[in-house]
Coordinates of C-alpha atoms in Angstrom, one line a residue:
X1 CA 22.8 -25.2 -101.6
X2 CA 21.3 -27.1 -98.3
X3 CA 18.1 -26.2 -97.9
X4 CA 18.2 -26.0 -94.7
X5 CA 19.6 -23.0 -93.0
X6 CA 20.7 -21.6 -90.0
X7 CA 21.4 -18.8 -88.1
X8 CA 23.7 -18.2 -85.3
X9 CA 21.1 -18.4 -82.6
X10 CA 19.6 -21.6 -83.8
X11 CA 23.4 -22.7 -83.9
X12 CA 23.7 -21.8 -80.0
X13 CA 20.2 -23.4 -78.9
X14 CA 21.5 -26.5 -80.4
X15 CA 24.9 -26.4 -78.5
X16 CA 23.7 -25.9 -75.3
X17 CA 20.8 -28.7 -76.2
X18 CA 23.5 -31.2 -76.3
X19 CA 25.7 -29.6 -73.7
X20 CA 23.4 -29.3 -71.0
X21 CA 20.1 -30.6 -71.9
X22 CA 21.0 -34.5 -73.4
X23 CA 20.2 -33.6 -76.9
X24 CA 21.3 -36.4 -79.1
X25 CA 20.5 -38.7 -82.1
X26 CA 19.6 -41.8 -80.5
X27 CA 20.1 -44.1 -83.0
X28 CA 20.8 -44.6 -86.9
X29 CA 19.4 -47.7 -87.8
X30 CA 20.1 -49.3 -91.3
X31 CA 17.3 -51.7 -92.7
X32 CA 18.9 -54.3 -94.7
X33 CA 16.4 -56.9 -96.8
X34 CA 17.3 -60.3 -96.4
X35 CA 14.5 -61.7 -98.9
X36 CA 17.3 -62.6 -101.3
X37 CA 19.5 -64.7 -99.0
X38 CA 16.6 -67.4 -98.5
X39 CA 17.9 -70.5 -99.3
X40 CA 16.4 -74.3 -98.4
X41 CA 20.5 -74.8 -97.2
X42 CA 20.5 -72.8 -93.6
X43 CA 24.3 -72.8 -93.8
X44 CA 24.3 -71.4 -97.4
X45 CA 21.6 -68.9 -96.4
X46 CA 23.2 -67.8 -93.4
X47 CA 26.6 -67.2 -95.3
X48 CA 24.6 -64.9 -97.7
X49 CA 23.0 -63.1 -94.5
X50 CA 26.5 -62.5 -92.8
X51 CA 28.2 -61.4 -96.1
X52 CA 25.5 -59.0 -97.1
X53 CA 25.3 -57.6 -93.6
X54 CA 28.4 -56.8 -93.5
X55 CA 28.8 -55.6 -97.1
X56 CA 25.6 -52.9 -96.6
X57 CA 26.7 -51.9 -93.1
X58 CA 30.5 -52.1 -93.6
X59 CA 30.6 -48.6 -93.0
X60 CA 27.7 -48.0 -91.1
X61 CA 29.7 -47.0 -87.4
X62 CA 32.3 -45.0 -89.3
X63 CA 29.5 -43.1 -90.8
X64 CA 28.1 -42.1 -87.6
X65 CA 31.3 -41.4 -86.2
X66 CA 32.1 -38.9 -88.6
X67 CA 28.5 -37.3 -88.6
X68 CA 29.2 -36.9 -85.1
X69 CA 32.8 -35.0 -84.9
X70 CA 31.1 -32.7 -88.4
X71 CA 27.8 -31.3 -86.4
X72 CA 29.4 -32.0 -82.9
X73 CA 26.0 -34.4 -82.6
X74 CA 26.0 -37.4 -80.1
X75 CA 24.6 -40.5 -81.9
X76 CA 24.3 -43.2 -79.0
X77 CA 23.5 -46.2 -81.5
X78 CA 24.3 -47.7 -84.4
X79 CA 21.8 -50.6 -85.2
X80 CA 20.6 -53.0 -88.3
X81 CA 17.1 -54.1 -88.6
X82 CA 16.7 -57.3 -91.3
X83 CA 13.6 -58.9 -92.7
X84 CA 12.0 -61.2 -89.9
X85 CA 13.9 -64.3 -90.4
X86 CA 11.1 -66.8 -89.8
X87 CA 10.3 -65.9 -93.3
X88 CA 13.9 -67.2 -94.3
X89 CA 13.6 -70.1 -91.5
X90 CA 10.5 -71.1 -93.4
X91 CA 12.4 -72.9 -96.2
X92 CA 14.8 -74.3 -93.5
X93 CA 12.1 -76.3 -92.0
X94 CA 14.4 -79.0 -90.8
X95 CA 16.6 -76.9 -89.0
X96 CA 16.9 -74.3 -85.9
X97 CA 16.3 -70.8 -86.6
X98 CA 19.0 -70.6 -84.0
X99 CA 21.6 -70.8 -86.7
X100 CA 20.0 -67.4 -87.8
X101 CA 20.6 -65.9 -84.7
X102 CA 24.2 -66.5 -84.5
X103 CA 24.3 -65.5 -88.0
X104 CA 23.1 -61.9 -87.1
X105 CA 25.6 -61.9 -83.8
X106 CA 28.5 -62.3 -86.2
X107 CA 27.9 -59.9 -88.5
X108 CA 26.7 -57.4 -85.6
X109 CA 30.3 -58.4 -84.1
X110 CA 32.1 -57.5 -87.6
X111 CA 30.4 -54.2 -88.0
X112 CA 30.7 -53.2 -84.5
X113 CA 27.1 -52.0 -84.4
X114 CA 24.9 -52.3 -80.8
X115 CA 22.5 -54.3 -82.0
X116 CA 20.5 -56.0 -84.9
X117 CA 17.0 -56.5 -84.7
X118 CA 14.5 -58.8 -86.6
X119 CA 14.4 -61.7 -85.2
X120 CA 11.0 -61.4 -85.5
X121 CA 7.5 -63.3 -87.0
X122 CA 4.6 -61.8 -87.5
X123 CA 1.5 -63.6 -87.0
X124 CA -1.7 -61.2 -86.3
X125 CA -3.5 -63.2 -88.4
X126 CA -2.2 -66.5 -88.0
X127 CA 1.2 -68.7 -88.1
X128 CA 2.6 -69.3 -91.5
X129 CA 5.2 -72.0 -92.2
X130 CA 8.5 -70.8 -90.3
X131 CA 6.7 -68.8 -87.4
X132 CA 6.2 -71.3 -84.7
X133 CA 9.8 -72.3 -85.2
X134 CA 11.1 -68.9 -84.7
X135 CA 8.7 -68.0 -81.8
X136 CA 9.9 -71.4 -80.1
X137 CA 13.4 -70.5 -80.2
X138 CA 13.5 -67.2 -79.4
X139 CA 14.5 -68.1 -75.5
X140 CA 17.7 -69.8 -76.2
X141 CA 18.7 -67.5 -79.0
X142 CA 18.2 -64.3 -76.6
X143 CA 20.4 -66.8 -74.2
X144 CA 23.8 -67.9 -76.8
X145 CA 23.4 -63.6 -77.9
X146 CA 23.9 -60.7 -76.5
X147 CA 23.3 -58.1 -80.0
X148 CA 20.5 -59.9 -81.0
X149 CA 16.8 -58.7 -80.8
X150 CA 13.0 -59.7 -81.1
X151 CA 10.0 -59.4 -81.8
X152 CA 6.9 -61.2 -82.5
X153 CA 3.5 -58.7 -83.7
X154 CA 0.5 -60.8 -82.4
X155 CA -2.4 -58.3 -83.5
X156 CA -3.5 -55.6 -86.0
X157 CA -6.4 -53.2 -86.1
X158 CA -7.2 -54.9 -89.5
X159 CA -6.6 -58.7 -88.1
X160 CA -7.6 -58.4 -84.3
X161 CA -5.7 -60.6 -82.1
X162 CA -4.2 -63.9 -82.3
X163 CA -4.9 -65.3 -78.9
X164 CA -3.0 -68.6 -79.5
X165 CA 0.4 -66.6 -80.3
X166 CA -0.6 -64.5 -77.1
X167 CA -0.6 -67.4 -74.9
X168 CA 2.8 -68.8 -76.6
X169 CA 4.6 -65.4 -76.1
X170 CA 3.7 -65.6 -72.4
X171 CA 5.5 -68.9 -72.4
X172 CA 8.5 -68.0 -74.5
X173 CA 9.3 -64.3 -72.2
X174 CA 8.7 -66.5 -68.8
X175 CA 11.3 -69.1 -70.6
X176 CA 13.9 -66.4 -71.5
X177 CA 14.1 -64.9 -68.0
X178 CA 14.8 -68.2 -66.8
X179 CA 17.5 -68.9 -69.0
X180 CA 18.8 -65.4 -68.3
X181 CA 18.3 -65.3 -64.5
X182 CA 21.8 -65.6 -63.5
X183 CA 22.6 -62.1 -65.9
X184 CA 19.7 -60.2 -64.4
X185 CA 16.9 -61.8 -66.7
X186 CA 18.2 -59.5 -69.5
X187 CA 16.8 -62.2 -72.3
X188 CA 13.0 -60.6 -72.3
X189 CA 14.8 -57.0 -72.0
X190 CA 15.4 -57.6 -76.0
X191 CA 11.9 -59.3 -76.7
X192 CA 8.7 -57.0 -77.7
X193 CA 5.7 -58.5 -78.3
X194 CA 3.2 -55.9 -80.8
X195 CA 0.1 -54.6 -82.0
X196 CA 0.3 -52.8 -85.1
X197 CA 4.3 -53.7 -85.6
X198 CA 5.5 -50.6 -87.8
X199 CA 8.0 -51.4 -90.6
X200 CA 10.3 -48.6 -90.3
X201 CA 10.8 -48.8 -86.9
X202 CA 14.3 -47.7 -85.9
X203 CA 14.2 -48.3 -82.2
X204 CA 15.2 -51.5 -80.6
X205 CA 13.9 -54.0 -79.5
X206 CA 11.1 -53.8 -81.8
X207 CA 13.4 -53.1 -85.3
X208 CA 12.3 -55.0 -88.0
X209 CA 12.9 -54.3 -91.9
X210 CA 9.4 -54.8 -93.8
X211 CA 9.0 -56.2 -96.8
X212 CA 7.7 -53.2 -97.8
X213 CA 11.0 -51.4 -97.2
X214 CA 13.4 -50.8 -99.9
X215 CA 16.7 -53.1 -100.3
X216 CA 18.4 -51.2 -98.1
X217 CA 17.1 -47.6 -96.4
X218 CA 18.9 -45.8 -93.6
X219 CA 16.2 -44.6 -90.5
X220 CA 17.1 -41.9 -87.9
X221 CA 15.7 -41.9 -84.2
X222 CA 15.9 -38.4 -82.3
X223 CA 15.4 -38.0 -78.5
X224 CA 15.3 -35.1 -76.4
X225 CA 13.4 -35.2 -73.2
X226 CA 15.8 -32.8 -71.1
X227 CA 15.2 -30.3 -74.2
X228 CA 11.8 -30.3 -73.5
X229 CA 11.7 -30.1 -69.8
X230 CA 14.0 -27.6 -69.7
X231 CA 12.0 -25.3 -72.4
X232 CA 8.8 -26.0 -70.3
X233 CA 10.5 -25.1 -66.9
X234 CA 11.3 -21.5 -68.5
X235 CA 7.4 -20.8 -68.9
X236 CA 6.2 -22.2 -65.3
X237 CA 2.9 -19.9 -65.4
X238 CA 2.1 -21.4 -69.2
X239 CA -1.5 -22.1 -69.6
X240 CA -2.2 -25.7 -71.7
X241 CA -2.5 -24.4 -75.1
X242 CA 0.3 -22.3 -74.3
X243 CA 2.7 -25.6 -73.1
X244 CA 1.1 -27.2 -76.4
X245 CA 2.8 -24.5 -79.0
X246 CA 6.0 -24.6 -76.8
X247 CA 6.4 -28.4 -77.0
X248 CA 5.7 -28.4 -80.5
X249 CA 8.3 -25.9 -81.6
X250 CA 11.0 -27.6 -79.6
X251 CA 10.0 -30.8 -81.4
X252 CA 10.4 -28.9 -84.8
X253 CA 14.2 -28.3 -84.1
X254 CA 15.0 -31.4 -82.3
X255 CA 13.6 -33.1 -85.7
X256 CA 15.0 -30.7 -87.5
X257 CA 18.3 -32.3 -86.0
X258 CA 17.5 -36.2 -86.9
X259 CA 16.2 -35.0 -90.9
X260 CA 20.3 -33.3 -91.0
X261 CA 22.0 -36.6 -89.6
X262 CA 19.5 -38.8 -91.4
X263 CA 20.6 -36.7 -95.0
X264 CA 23.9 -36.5 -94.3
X265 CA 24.1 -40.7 -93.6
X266 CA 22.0 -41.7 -96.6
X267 CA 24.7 -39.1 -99.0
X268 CA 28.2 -40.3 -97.7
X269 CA 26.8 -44.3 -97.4
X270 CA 24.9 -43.7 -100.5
X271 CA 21.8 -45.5 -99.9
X272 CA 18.4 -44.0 -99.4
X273 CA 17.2 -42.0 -96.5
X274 CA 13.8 -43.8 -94.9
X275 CA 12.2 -42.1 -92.0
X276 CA 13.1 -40.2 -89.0
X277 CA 11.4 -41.5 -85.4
X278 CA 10.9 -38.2 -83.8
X279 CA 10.5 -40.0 -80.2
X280 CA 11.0 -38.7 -76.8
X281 CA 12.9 -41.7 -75.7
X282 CA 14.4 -41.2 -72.3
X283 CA 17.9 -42.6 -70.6
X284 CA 18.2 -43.3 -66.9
X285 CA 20.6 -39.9 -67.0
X286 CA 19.4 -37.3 -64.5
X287 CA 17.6 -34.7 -66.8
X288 CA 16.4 -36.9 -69.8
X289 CA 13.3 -38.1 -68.4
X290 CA 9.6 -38.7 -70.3
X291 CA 8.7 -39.0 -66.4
X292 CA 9.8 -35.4 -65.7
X293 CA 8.4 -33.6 -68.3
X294 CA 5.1 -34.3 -66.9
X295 CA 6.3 -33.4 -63.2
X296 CA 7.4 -29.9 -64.9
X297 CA 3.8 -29.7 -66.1
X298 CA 2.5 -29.6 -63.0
X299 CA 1.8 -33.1 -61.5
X300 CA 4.0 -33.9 -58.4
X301 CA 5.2 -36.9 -59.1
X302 CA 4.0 -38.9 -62.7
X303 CA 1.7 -42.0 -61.9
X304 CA -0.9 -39.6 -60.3
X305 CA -4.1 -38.2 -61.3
X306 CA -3.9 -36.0 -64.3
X307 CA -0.7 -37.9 -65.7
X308 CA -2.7 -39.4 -68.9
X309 CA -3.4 -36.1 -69.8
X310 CA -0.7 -34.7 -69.4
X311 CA 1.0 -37.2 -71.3
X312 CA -1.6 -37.2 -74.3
X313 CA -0.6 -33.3 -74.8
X314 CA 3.0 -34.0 -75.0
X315 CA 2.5 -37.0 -77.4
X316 CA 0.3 -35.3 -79.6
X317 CA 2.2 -32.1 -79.5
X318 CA 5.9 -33.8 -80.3
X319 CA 4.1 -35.7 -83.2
X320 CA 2.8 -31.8 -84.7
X321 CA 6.2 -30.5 -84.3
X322 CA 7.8 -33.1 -85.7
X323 CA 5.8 -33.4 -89.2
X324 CA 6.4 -29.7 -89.6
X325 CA 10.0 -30.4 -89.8
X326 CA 10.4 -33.3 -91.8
X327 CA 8.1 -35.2 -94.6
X328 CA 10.2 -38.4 -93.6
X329 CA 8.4 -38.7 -90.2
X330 CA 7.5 -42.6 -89.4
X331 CA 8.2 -45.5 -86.8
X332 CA 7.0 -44.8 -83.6
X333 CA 7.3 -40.9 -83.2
X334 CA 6.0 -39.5 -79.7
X335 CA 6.4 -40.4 -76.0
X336 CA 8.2 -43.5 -75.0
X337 CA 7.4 -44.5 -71.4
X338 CA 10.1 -47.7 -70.3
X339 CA 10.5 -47.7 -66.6
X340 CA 13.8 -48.9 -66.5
X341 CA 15.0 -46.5 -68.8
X342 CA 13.4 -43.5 -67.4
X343 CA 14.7 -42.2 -64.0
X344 CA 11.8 -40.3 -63.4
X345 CA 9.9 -43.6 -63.9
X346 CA 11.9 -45.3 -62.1
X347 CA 11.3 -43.0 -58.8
X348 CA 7.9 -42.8 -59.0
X349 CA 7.7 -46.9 -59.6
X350 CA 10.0 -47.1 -56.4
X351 CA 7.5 -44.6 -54.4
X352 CA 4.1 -46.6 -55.7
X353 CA 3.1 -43.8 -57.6
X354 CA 3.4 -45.3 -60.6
X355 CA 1.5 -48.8 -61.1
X356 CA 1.3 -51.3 -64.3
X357 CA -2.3 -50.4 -64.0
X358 CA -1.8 -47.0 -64.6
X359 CA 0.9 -47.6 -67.2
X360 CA -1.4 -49.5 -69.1
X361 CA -3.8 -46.0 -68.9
X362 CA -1.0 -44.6 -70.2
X363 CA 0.0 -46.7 -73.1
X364 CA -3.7 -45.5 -74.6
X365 CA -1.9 -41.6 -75.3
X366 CA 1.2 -42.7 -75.9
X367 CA 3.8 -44.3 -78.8
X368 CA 4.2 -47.8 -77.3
X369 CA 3.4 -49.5 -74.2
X370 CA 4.3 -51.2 -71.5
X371 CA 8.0 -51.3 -71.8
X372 CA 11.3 -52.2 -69.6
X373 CA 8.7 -53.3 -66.7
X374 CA 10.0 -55.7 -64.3
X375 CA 7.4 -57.9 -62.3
X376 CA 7.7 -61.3 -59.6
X377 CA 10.0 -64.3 -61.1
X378 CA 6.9 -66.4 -59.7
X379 CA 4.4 -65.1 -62.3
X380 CA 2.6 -67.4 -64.2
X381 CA 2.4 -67.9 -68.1
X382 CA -0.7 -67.2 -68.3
X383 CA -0.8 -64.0 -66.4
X384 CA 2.0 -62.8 -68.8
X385 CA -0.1 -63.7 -71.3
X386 CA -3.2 -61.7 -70.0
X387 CA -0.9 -58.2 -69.7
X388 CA 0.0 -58.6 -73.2
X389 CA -3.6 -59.0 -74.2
X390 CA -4.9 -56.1 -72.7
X391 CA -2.3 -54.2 -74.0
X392 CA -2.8 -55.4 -77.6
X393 CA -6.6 -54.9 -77.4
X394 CA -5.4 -51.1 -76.2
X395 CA -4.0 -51.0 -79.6
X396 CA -6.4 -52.9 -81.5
X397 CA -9.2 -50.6 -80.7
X398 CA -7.8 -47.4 -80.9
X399 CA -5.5 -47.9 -84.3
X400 CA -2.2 -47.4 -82.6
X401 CA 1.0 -49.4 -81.9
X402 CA 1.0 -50.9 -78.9
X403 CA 3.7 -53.1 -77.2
X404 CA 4.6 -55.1 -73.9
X405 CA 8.4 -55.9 -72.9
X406 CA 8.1 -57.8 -69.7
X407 CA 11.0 -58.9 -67.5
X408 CA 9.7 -61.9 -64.8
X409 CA 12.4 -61.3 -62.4
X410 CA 13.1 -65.0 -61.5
X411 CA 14.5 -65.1 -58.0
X412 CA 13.3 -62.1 -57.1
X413 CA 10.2 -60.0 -55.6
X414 CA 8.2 -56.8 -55.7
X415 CA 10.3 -54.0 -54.7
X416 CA 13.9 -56.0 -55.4
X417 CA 15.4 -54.0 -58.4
X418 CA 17.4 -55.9 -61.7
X419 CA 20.4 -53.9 -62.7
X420 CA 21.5 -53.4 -66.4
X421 CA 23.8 -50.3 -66.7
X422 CA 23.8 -48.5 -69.7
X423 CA 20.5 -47.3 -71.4
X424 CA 18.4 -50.4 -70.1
X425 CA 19.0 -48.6 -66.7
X426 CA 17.6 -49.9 -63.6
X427 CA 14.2 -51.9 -63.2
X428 CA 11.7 -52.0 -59.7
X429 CA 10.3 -55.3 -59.5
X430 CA 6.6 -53.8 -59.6
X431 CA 3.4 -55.6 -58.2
X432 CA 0.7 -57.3 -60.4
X433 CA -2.4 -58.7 -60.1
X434 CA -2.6 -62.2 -58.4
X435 CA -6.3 -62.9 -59.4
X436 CA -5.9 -65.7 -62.5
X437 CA -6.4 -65.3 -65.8
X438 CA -5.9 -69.1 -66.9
X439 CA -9.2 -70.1 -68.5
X440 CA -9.6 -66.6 -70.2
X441 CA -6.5 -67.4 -72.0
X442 CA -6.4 -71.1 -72.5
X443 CA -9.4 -70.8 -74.4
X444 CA -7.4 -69.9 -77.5
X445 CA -8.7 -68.6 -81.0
X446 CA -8.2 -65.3 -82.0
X447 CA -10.1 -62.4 -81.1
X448 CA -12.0 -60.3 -84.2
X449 CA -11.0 -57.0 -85.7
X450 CA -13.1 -54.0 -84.3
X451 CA -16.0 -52.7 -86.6
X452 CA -14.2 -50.1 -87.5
X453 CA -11.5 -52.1 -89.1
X454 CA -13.7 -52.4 -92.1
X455 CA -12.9 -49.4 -94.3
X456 CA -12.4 -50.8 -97.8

């Protein structure tokens, strides 16, 4: 018998979560290893990609589909993550890792899935043979793709930071807007630059499968923002401790939710059930906004004094919830903050609330970083470069994941918005610092792993 039981109340609370409060599964994300179609021929090796692809996730979207007309649960995504391919580019050394990329779009295409994620290097510590390849063409392949995402992790907790790849990534986002600027600079809205990469990340644009992932695994990503708004709205005289425990049981059953659909997928596809991301990841849909819980704390608008905290309770209460409901918790799992995909963000961005400077604050409490942020087309490299630094040395020194997704708006200017539809949503073109950065990071070299790195 399932062990999981429930009663006609909990049955009710969950229907009028999805009804009314945009409960759903965000995503189910298959990882799919790749480490066995490596091959020194790139054609042969990205036949054995598409055919094993598309073998593995053949029934990936029907899956979904019929989890979702059984529990009467939305599931907005169907996604692949694959082993970073500049680890299979890296016997290819002769050719583009472009080939890879159309590769992935084909099979994506075939299994009808949104997107597939890994085109990816990782390279905290250094670049290995394939890496600087991969990083180099990530701007066209964004370009020729439209399923396709990436990522590069440029520093670890254990590694510190590698300030060369830093100043390369700055380079390689600032090169994909432009290439993109005539579809609203959508190529960096599918780039994420890390600290701390996870393996089993299920959200996009940061997927990846790790090598320490099994063949193939099946992860589940949960949302429910509204849920949690709405639950704090019904206790408006709540003290903190109080909002604490009510956050945490609503992120019990909305996890409760994503361990169900993430059972049910790994039975009927047969393959083994990874981890479910317990994330608070918002839409631009009125009532499913990060930015909005915080406002129904108490803070009039989010991006004022008081929002870091306010924040750092919801993060840390989610994450408490959310282990007590599943033993598969992993990814990401708290508050996601992307401004274009948040319309709560997205108004207080628009009103000057809400800064970079004080999403970067932010990012310290939270489960990623500076995401779906939209600055001048007329930025430099090198201040690119300096945002992502700061943001990796946030997650460098505190142990956490951290990550920037950028969007230069070429052609436009602060206060102009870029348009995207869909869950990418809309982005405000938001000021940055003018003051330059160039020396800092043109000196290169990598910078050191905090003492308390050393824990052997």
């Amino acid at each position: 018998m399932n062990n999981m039981m429930f009663n006609a109340g909990d049955i009710l609370e969950t229907i009028q979560m999805i009804q009314d409060e945009c409960l759903d599964i965000r995503t189910i994300t298959m990882g799919v290893s790749l480490l066995d179609c490596i091959d020194p021929d790139i054609q042969k090796a990205c036949n054995k990609v598409y055919d094993k692809i598309t073998t593995k996730a053949e029934k990936l979207v029907e899956t979904g589909e019929k989890i979702e007309k059984e529990y009467g649960i939305p599931i907005i995504n169907k996604r692949i993550s694959v082993t970073p391919i500049a680890m299979l580019a890296a016997v290819c050394p002769k050719d583009s890792p472009v080939k890879f990329a159309k590769a992935l779009q084909r099979a994506a295409e075939t299994c009808d899935v949104n997107f597939v994620g890994g085109y990816s290097a990782l390279v905290h510590k250094g670049f290995s043979a394939g890496d600087m390849a991969l990083i180099q063409s990530i701007p066209e392949a964004l370009d020729i793709t439209t399923r396709l995402c990436s990522s590069v992790n440029v520093g670890s907790t254990k590694s510190g930071i590698n300030m060369d790849a830093v100043r390369i990534m700055g380079e390689v986002i600032l090169e994909s807007s432009k290439r993109t600027a005539d579809r609203q600079c959508v190529g960096p809205s599918k780039l994420v630059v890390f600290c701390n990469a996870p393996e089993d990340n299920p959200f996009m644009a940061g997927a990846f499968h790790g090598v320490g992932e099994p063949d193939c695994v099946i992860h589940v990503g949960v949302s429910g923002p509204g849920v949690v708004r709405s639950t704090i709205a019904k206790y408006p005289d709540a003290s903190i401790d109080e909002l604490a425990d009510i956050i945490k049981k609503t992120a019990f059953k909305i996890t409760r939710m994503g361990q169900l659909v993430g059972t049910k997928a790994s039975q009927m596809l047969n393959i083994p059930f990874g981890i479910v991301d317990l994330s608070l990841a918002p839409t631009p849909a009125i009532g499913d906004s990060v930015a909005h819980i915080l406002e129904t704390m108490g803070l009039e608008t989010c991006g004022t004094h008081g929002t870091t905290a306010a924040l750092a309770l919801l993060n840390d209460a989610v994450k408490k919830g959310g282990v007590m409901a599943s033993s598969n918790v992993g990814g990401l799992s708290g508050a996601f903050i992307p401004v274009s995909e948040d319309a709560g963000m997205i108004e207080a961005a628009v009103d000057g609330t809400l800064t970079i400077t004080k999403l970067e604050t932010m990012t310290a409490v939270c489960s990623v970083g500076l995401d779906m942020i939209a600055i001048p087309g007329d930025v430099s490299p090198s201040t690119i470069s300096a945002i992502i630094a700061d943001e990796m040395a946030i997650g460098m020194i505190n142990n956490k994941t951290t990550a920037v997704r950028l969007i230069p708006a070429v052609g436009s200017k602060e206060g102009d918005m870029l348009e995207y539809g869909g869950l990418f949503g809309s982005a405000p073109v938001m000021p940055i610092n003018r003051k330059s950065s160039e020396k800092f990071i043109s000196r290169g070299g990598r910078i050191p792993a905090p003492m308390h790195s050393i824990k052997n």
